Structures are given as C-alpha cells and as structure tokens.
Amino acid sequence: MSEELRRALEAELAGQKSAALAPVVERLSARYREGGAASEPILRTRADASAYAAYRMPATYAVLRHVLGEAAAQRPDLAPRTLLDVGGGTGAALWAAVETWPDLTSLTVFEQAEEASRLGSRLVAGATSPALRSARWVRGVLGPTTALPGADVATLSYVLGELPQALRDKVVDAMVEAADTVVVVEPGTPAGYRRVLAARDRLIAAGRSVAAPCPHEAACPIAGSDWCHFSARVARTSLHRQVKSATLGHEDEKFAYVVATRVPGPHAGNRVLRHPLRRKGMVQLRLCAQDGAVEDRVVSKRDPDAYRAARDVEWGDPWP
Ligand SMILES: C[S@@+](CC[C@H](N)C(=O)[O-])C[C@H]1O[C@@H](n2cnc3c(N)ncnc32)[C@H](O)[C@@H]1O
C-alpha cells in the first residue's frame, strides 16, 4: 500500500477499537464469501465503512495497482486524464490510479453507499496529489438505464458480484458508453472469473480491444475446472492483522480481471498463467498464447538470454 494511503487509513481509523471492528469485518467477509446479488447496500453504517477500509482497502489497492500497472505497461499510449470508479466504495482504485498515471487530473466515484463515500472523501482530503484531493463522490444507484459520467478510464472493481445477473451486462454497456478504457476486476474465484469472462465477451462484442491480461480477443482457452486468475501480495498493517485475527505479515489476494480499450493496440506477449516451475537449468511456463491457446513452454539454459529472463518472470507477467 502506498505510504500515504497507509497513513491516511491509520489516521481515519485511529479512534476505532479493533475489538469493535473485528465482528463487523467477520460479518462483511462472510457476506462477501457467500456472494450473490445484494438487495440492499452491504456497506450501510459508519462501522461498515471503517471495517471495509481496514480489511479490504489494502487488498483492493494492491490488486488495482497490479491491474492498472499492466494496462499502463501494455498501453503506454493511454495516458488518461480522467477516471471514473463505478461502485468505488472508499476509493481504493483512485489511490492506485494516481500512482499508475500521475497525469490524471479528474477522479470521480459513482457510489450508492453514503458512509463509504464519506470515508473515501476524508481519506483523500490530505493527499499530496491534487487529483486525489479534488476527487468527487457522486451518489447514485446503478440501474438498467443509468448513464455514467464520461471518463478516459472507468474501473469496476469487486462490484459485478453484488449486482443482479440482469444488471451486469447493462452496467458494462454503460461503462462502454462512458469511457475509452474499461477495467473490470473480480475475486479470483471460479465465479469471479466467470463474471469477468462475461464482461470480456460483452466488451469484445462492443468492438473493444483487450489490453490485458489476454494477449488476444479469441475465446478464452481455459476450460474444465480451471479458471484464469492472478495474485497480488498484500502487506498487512497491524490494524489489518488485528481485525482479521491474522498473524502473518502478508496475504495473497487472488483476482480476475480484464482491461479493454476503444483504440486497438499491439497485444502483449503471452501471459504467464501460473507460478513458473523452476527446476535446475530450466523454467516451465504455462502461458496464454497470442494464438488463443494455453501452452506449457520449457525455457532451458540452452537459450541463455531467455533462461535469464524466465528466472525473473512471475505469474501474471507477459512473456516474453
Ligand atoms: C465490494 S465493494 C467494492 C468497493 C471498491 N470498488 C473496491 O474495490 O474496494 C462494492 C461496492 O459497490 C457498490 N455498489 C453495489 N451495488 C451498487 C449499485 N447498484 N449502485 C451503486 N453502487 C453499488 C457498493 O455500495 C460498494 O461500495
């Protein structure tokens, strides 16, 4: 997490007893694990917003940092100035976005939950980035005919799962209308992956080009009981550890995502789909390849340049 966000969160949550937040965290995580559309907002009270910020913001920030970083790496031409975070809650995506694209000038969050919006606004109030400081939370409920404010990039992270099935495509369509680049992130579970896949199909049908993670617009080749997902390492703050009754200093947050752009760009190399298997003198990579197939590739010492690069490559990176 950025040092500045960590300090802002600490200051925001300073008065709160971890013993009081822990049961709220427990209730929220049980609700998110259970999944399913929410008939009413899940984050209702100030305690809900605080608990969410304490235990989820470090993770959603880390994931968004990875995802937006991949978007920027694949498509340096994007250079967005305006960003819309749909269902942005306490605004983790904004903090990741200004680090990824320091030239952003305008940030808008479209959100239904009042206390989450207030908490997010308090967090950005003392930020050094002028764009963060002037971020606006627009109160609104996503519905079948919602028109979203226009932006260069629109993000939708950990929201699709809370929406009724019939609304998901409509929200993706509204994002296509509103933004040149659409970013969708979901938990790295089979169900989260399926929601991302449905959004990807929708984006491609609308003529969008996939910038990440897929190096192609063909049908997803991952089949059977497997699912496409990635992992981000999240350093836990002491409050984070307390409210989750956790002992480890970090956790690995699994996620699925898609970034699609209006203007087509060159596709990434192949995408590394698993932790590389490193053995003496060789690295085995499972790749989503540019021809739209999954392939296992062995890189051996016999190709010293490729081998050196393969020793450093990580799950989620492009290859080569
Ligand atoms: C799990 S939280 C994710 C928050 C944030 N995007 C993040 O990644 O940390 C889901 C958010 O979506 C918002 N949301 C869910 N359904 C919504 C709707 N129909 N209209 C507006 N916001 C909605 C919730 O209020 C909540 O803030």
PDB file of C-alpha atoms in Angstrom, residues 15-135:
ATOM      1  CA  GLY A  15     -10.150   6.170  17.264  1.00  0.00           C
ATOM      2  CA  GLN A  16     -11.586   2.752  16.452  1.00  0.00           C
ATOM      3  CA  LYS A  17     -11.028  -0.254  18.648  1.00  0.00           C
ATOM      4  CA  SER A  18     -10.030  -3.344  16.680  1.00  0.00           C
ATOM      5  CA  ALA A  19     -12.214  -5.377  19.073  1.00  0.00           C
ATOM      6  CA  ALA A  20     -15.230  -3.370  17.883  1.00  0.00           C
ATOM      7  CA  LEU A  21     -14.311  -3.630  14.189  1.00  0.00           C
ATOM      8  CA  ALA A  22     -13.473  -7.355  14.214  1.00  0.00           C
ATOM      9  CA  PRO A  23     -17.091  -8.621  14.372  1.00  0.00           C
ATOM     10  CA  VAL A  24     -18.083  -6.193  11.586  1.00  0.00           C
ATOM     11  CA  VAL A  25     -15.166  -7.481   9.490  1.00  0.00           C
ATOM     12  CA  GLU A  26     -16.307 -11.027  10.227  1.00  0.00           C
ATOM     13  CA  ARG A  27     -19.873 -10.228   9.138  1.00  0.00           C
ATOM     14  CA  LEU A  28     -18.781  -8.418   5.950  1.00  0.00           C
ATOM     15  CA  SER A  29     -16.335 -11.121   4.916  1.00  0.00           C
ATOM     16  CA  ALA A  30     -18.958 -13.817   5.497  1.00  0.00           C
ATOM     17  CA  ARG A  31     -21.338 -11.816   3.287  1.00  0.00           C
ATOM     18  CA  TYR A  32     -18.749 -11.368   0.528  1.00  0.00           C
ATOM     19  CA  ARG A  33     -17.750 -15.054   0.704  1.00  0.00           C
ATOM     20  CA  GLU A  34     -21.377 -16.084   0.386  1.00  0.00           C
ATOM     21  CA  GLY A  35     -21.642 -13.957  -2.801  1.00  0.00           C
ATOM     22  CA  GLY A  36     -24.915 -13.290  -4.580  1.00  0.00           C
ATOM     23  CA  ALA A  37     -26.578 -10.044  -5.537  1.00  0.00           C
ATOM     24  CA  ALA A  38     -27.268  -7.570  -2.738  1.00  0.00           C
ATOM     25  CA  SER A  39     -30.893  -6.490  -2.403  1.00  0.00           C
ATOM     26  CA  GLU A  40     -29.756  -3.537  -0.280  1.00  0.00           C
ATOM     27  CA  PRO A  41     -26.372  -1.858   0.201  1.00  0.00           C
ATOM     28  CA  ILE A  42     -23.936  -4.035   2.180  1.00  0.00           C
ATOM     29  CA  LEU A  43     -21.942  -1.069   3.488  1.00  0.00           C
ATOM     30  CA  ARG A  44     -24.568   0.844   5.431  1.00  0.00           C
ATOM     31  CA  THR A  45     -23.145   2.211   8.668  1.00  0.00           C
ATOM     32  CA  ARG A  46     -20.002   4.127   9.509  1.00  0.00           C
ATOM     33  CA  ALA A  47     -18.686   0.981  11.236  1.00  0.00           C
ATOM     34  CA  ASP A  48     -19.268  -0.993   7.998  1.00  0.00           C
ATOM     35  CA  ALA A  49     -17.287   1.582   6.022  1.00  0.00           C
ATOM     36  CA  SER A  50     -14.477   1.598   8.613  1.00  0.00           C
ATOM     37  CA  ALA A  51     -14.292  -2.192   8.725  1.00  0.00           C
ATOM     38  CA  TYR A  52     -14.264  -2.348   4.921  1.00  0.00           C
ATOM     39  CA  ALA A  53     -11.499   0.237   4.730  1.00  0.00           C
ATOM     40  CA  ALA A  54      -9.441  -1.569   7.381  1.00  0.00           C
ATOM     41  CA  TYR A  55      -9.525  -5.058   5.930  1.00  0.00           C
ATOM     42  CA  ARG A  56     -10.330  -4.673   2.212  1.00  0.00           C
ATOM     43  CA  MET A  57      -8.707  -1.439   1.046  1.00  0.00           C
ATOM     44  CA  PRO A  58      -5.122  -2.749   1.348  1.00  0.00           C
ATOM     45  CA  ALA A  59      -6.088  -5.722  -0.827  1.00  0.00           C
ATOM     46  CA  THR A  60      -8.169  -3.898  -3.419  1.00  0.00           C
ATOM     47  CA  TYR A  61      -5.484  -1.208  -3.653  1.00  0.00           C
ATOM     48  CA  ALA A  62      -2.794  -3.886  -4.282  1.00  0.00           C
ATOM     49  CA  VAL A  63      -4.909  -5.575  -6.938  1.00  0.00           C
ATOM     50  CA  LEU A  64      -5.776  -2.319  -8.715  1.00  0.00           C
ATOM     51  CA  ARG A  65      -2.132  -1.294  -8.613  1.00  0.00           C
ATOM     52  CA  HIS A  66      -1.253  -4.523 -10.421  1.00  0.00           C
ATOM     53  CA  VAL A  67      -4.115  -4.337 -12.915  1.00  0.00           C
ATOM     54  CA  LEU A  68      -3.698  -0.663 -13.820  1.00  0.00           C
ATOM     55  CA  GLY A  69       0.082  -1.211 -13.940  1.00  0.00           C
ATOM     56  CA  GLU A  70      -0.466  -3.941 -16.545  1.00  0.00           C
ATOM     57  CA  ALA A  71      -2.788  -1.648 -18.504  1.00  0.00           C
ATOM     58  CA  ALA A  72      -0.186   1.135 -18.481  1.00  0.00           C
ATOM     59  CA  ALA A  73       2.658  -1.245 -19.375  1.00  0.00           C
ATOM     60  CA  GLN A  74       0.758  -2.765 -22.298  1.00  0.00           C
ATOM     61  CA  ARG A  75      -0.653   0.520 -23.497  1.00  0.00           C
ATOM     62  CA  PRO A  76       1.686   3.448 -22.772  1.00  0.00           C
ATOM     63  CA  ASP A  77      -0.354   5.460 -25.283  1.00  0.00           C
ATOM     64  CA  LEU A  78      -3.389   5.563 -22.978  1.00  0.00           C
ATOM     65  CA  ALA A  79      -2.184   8.478 -20.816  1.00  0.00           C
ATOM     66  CA  PRO A  80      -5.627   9.072 -19.262  1.00  0.00           C
ATOM     67  CA  ARG A  81      -6.554  12.416 -17.702  1.00  0.00           C
ATOM     68  CA  THR A  82      -9.934  11.472 -16.244  1.00  0.00           C
ATOM     69  CA  LEU A  83     -11.068   8.389 -14.342  1.00  0.00           C
ATOM     70  CA  LEU A  84     -14.458   7.133 -13.202  1.00  0.00           C
ATOM     71  CA  ASP A  85     -14.616   4.481 -10.468  1.00  0.00           C
ATOM     72  CA  VAL A  86     -18.006   2.776 -10.596  1.00  0.00           C
ATOM     73  CA  GLY A  87     -19.145   1.329  -7.248  1.00  0.00           C
ATOM     74  CA  GLY A  88     -15.895   2.757  -5.945  1.00  0.00           C
ATOM     75  CA  GLY A  89     -16.770   2.495  -2.249  1.00  0.00           C
ATOM     76  CA  THR A  90     -13.990   4.006  -0.164  1.00  0.00           C
ATOM     77  CA  GLY A  91     -11.920   4.771  -3.275  1.00  0.00           C
ATOM     78  CA  ALA A  92      -9.004   2.298  -3.245  1.00  0.00           C
ATOM     79  CA  ALA A  93      -8.860   2.398  -7.056  1.00  0.00           C
ATOM     80  CA  LEU A  94      -8.232   6.148  -7.049  1.00  0.00           C
ATOM     81  CA  TRP A  95      -5.059   5.757  -4.998  1.00  0.00           C
ATOM     82  CA  ALA A  96      -3.790   3.039  -7.338  1.00  0.00           C
ATOM     83  CA  ALA A  97      -4.754   5.112 -10.396  1.00  0.00           C
ATOM     84  CA  VAL A  98      -2.834   8.273  -9.464  1.00  0.00           C
ATOM     85  CA  GLU A  99       0.276   6.200  -8.821  1.00  0.00           C
ATOM     86  CA  THR A 100      -0.095   4.468 -12.161  1.00  0.00           C
ATOM     87  CA  TRP A 101      -0.984   7.613 -14.116  1.00  0.00           C
ATOM     88  CA  PRO A 102       0.310  10.704 -12.271  1.00  0.00           C
ATOM     89  CA  ASP A 103      -1.094  12.916 -15.050  1.00  0.00           C
ATOM     90  CA  LEU A 104      -4.693  12.149 -14.078  1.00  0.00           C
ATOM     91  CA  THR A 105      -6.433  15.405 -13.303  1.00  0.00           C
ATOM     92  CA  SER A 106     -10.007  14.396 -12.512  1.00  0.00           C
ATOM     93  CA  LEU A 107     -11.313  11.460 -10.474  1.00  0.00           C
ATOM     94  CA  THR A 108     -14.991  10.636  -9.967  1.00  0.00           C
ATOM     95  CA  VAL A 109     -16.511   7.852  -7.880  1.00  0.00           C
ATOM     96  CA  PHE A 110     -20.051   6.693  -8.632  1.00  0.00           C
ATOM     97  CA  GLU A 111     -21.293   5.068  -5.433  1.00  0.00           C
ATOM     98  CA  GLN A 112     -24.538   4.340  -3.588  1.00  0.00           C
ATOM     99  CA  ALA A 113     -23.244   3.963  -0.018  1.00  0.00           C
ATOM    100  CA  GLU A 114     -23.130   7.251   1.849  1.00  0.00           C
ATOM    101  CA  GLU A 115     -20.807   6.269   4.697  1.00  0.00           C
ATOM    102  CA  ALA A 116     -18.309   4.617   2.335  1.00  0.00           C
ATOM    103  CA  SER A 117     -18.353   7.783   0.205  1.00  0.00           C
ATOM    104  CA  ARG A 118     -17.776   9.975   3.249  1.00  0.00           C
ATOM    105  CA  LEU A 119     -14.925   7.829   4.462  1.00  0.00           C
ATOM    106  CA  GLY A 120     -13.330   7.842   0.997  1.00  0.00           C
ATOM    107  CA  SER A 121     -13.611  11.654   0.831  1.00  0.00           C
ATOM    108  CA  ARG A 122     -11.962  12.022   4.244  1.00  0.00           C
ATOM    109  CA  LEU A 123      -9.076   9.778   3.172  1.00  0.00           C
ATOM    110  CA  VAL A 124      -8.242  11.842   0.079  1.00  0.00           C
ATOM    111  CA  ALA A 125      -8.628  15.218   1.826  1.00  0.00           C
ATOM    112  CA  GLY A 126      -4.963  15.401   2.857  1.00  0.00           C
ATOM    113  CA  ALA A 127      -3.423  13.652  -0.174  1.00  0.00           C
ATOM    114  CA  THR A 128      -0.486  15.252  -1.961  1.00  0.00           C
ATOM    115  CA  SER A 129      -1.912  14.505  -5.414  1.00  0.00           C
ATOM    116  CA  PRO A 130      -4.186  17.413  -6.451  1.00  0.00           C
ATOM    117  CA  ALA A 131      -6.309  14.940  -8.449  1.00  0.00           C
ATOM    118  CA  LEU A 132      -6.873  12.789  -5.360  1.00  0.00           C
ATOM    119  CA  ARG A 133      -7.582  15.800  -3.172  1.00  0.00           C
ATOM    120  CA  SER A 134     -10.250  17.012  -5.569  1.00  0.00           C
ATOM    121  CA  ALA A 135     -11.839  13.575  -6.178  1.00  0.00           C
TER     122      ALA A 135
END
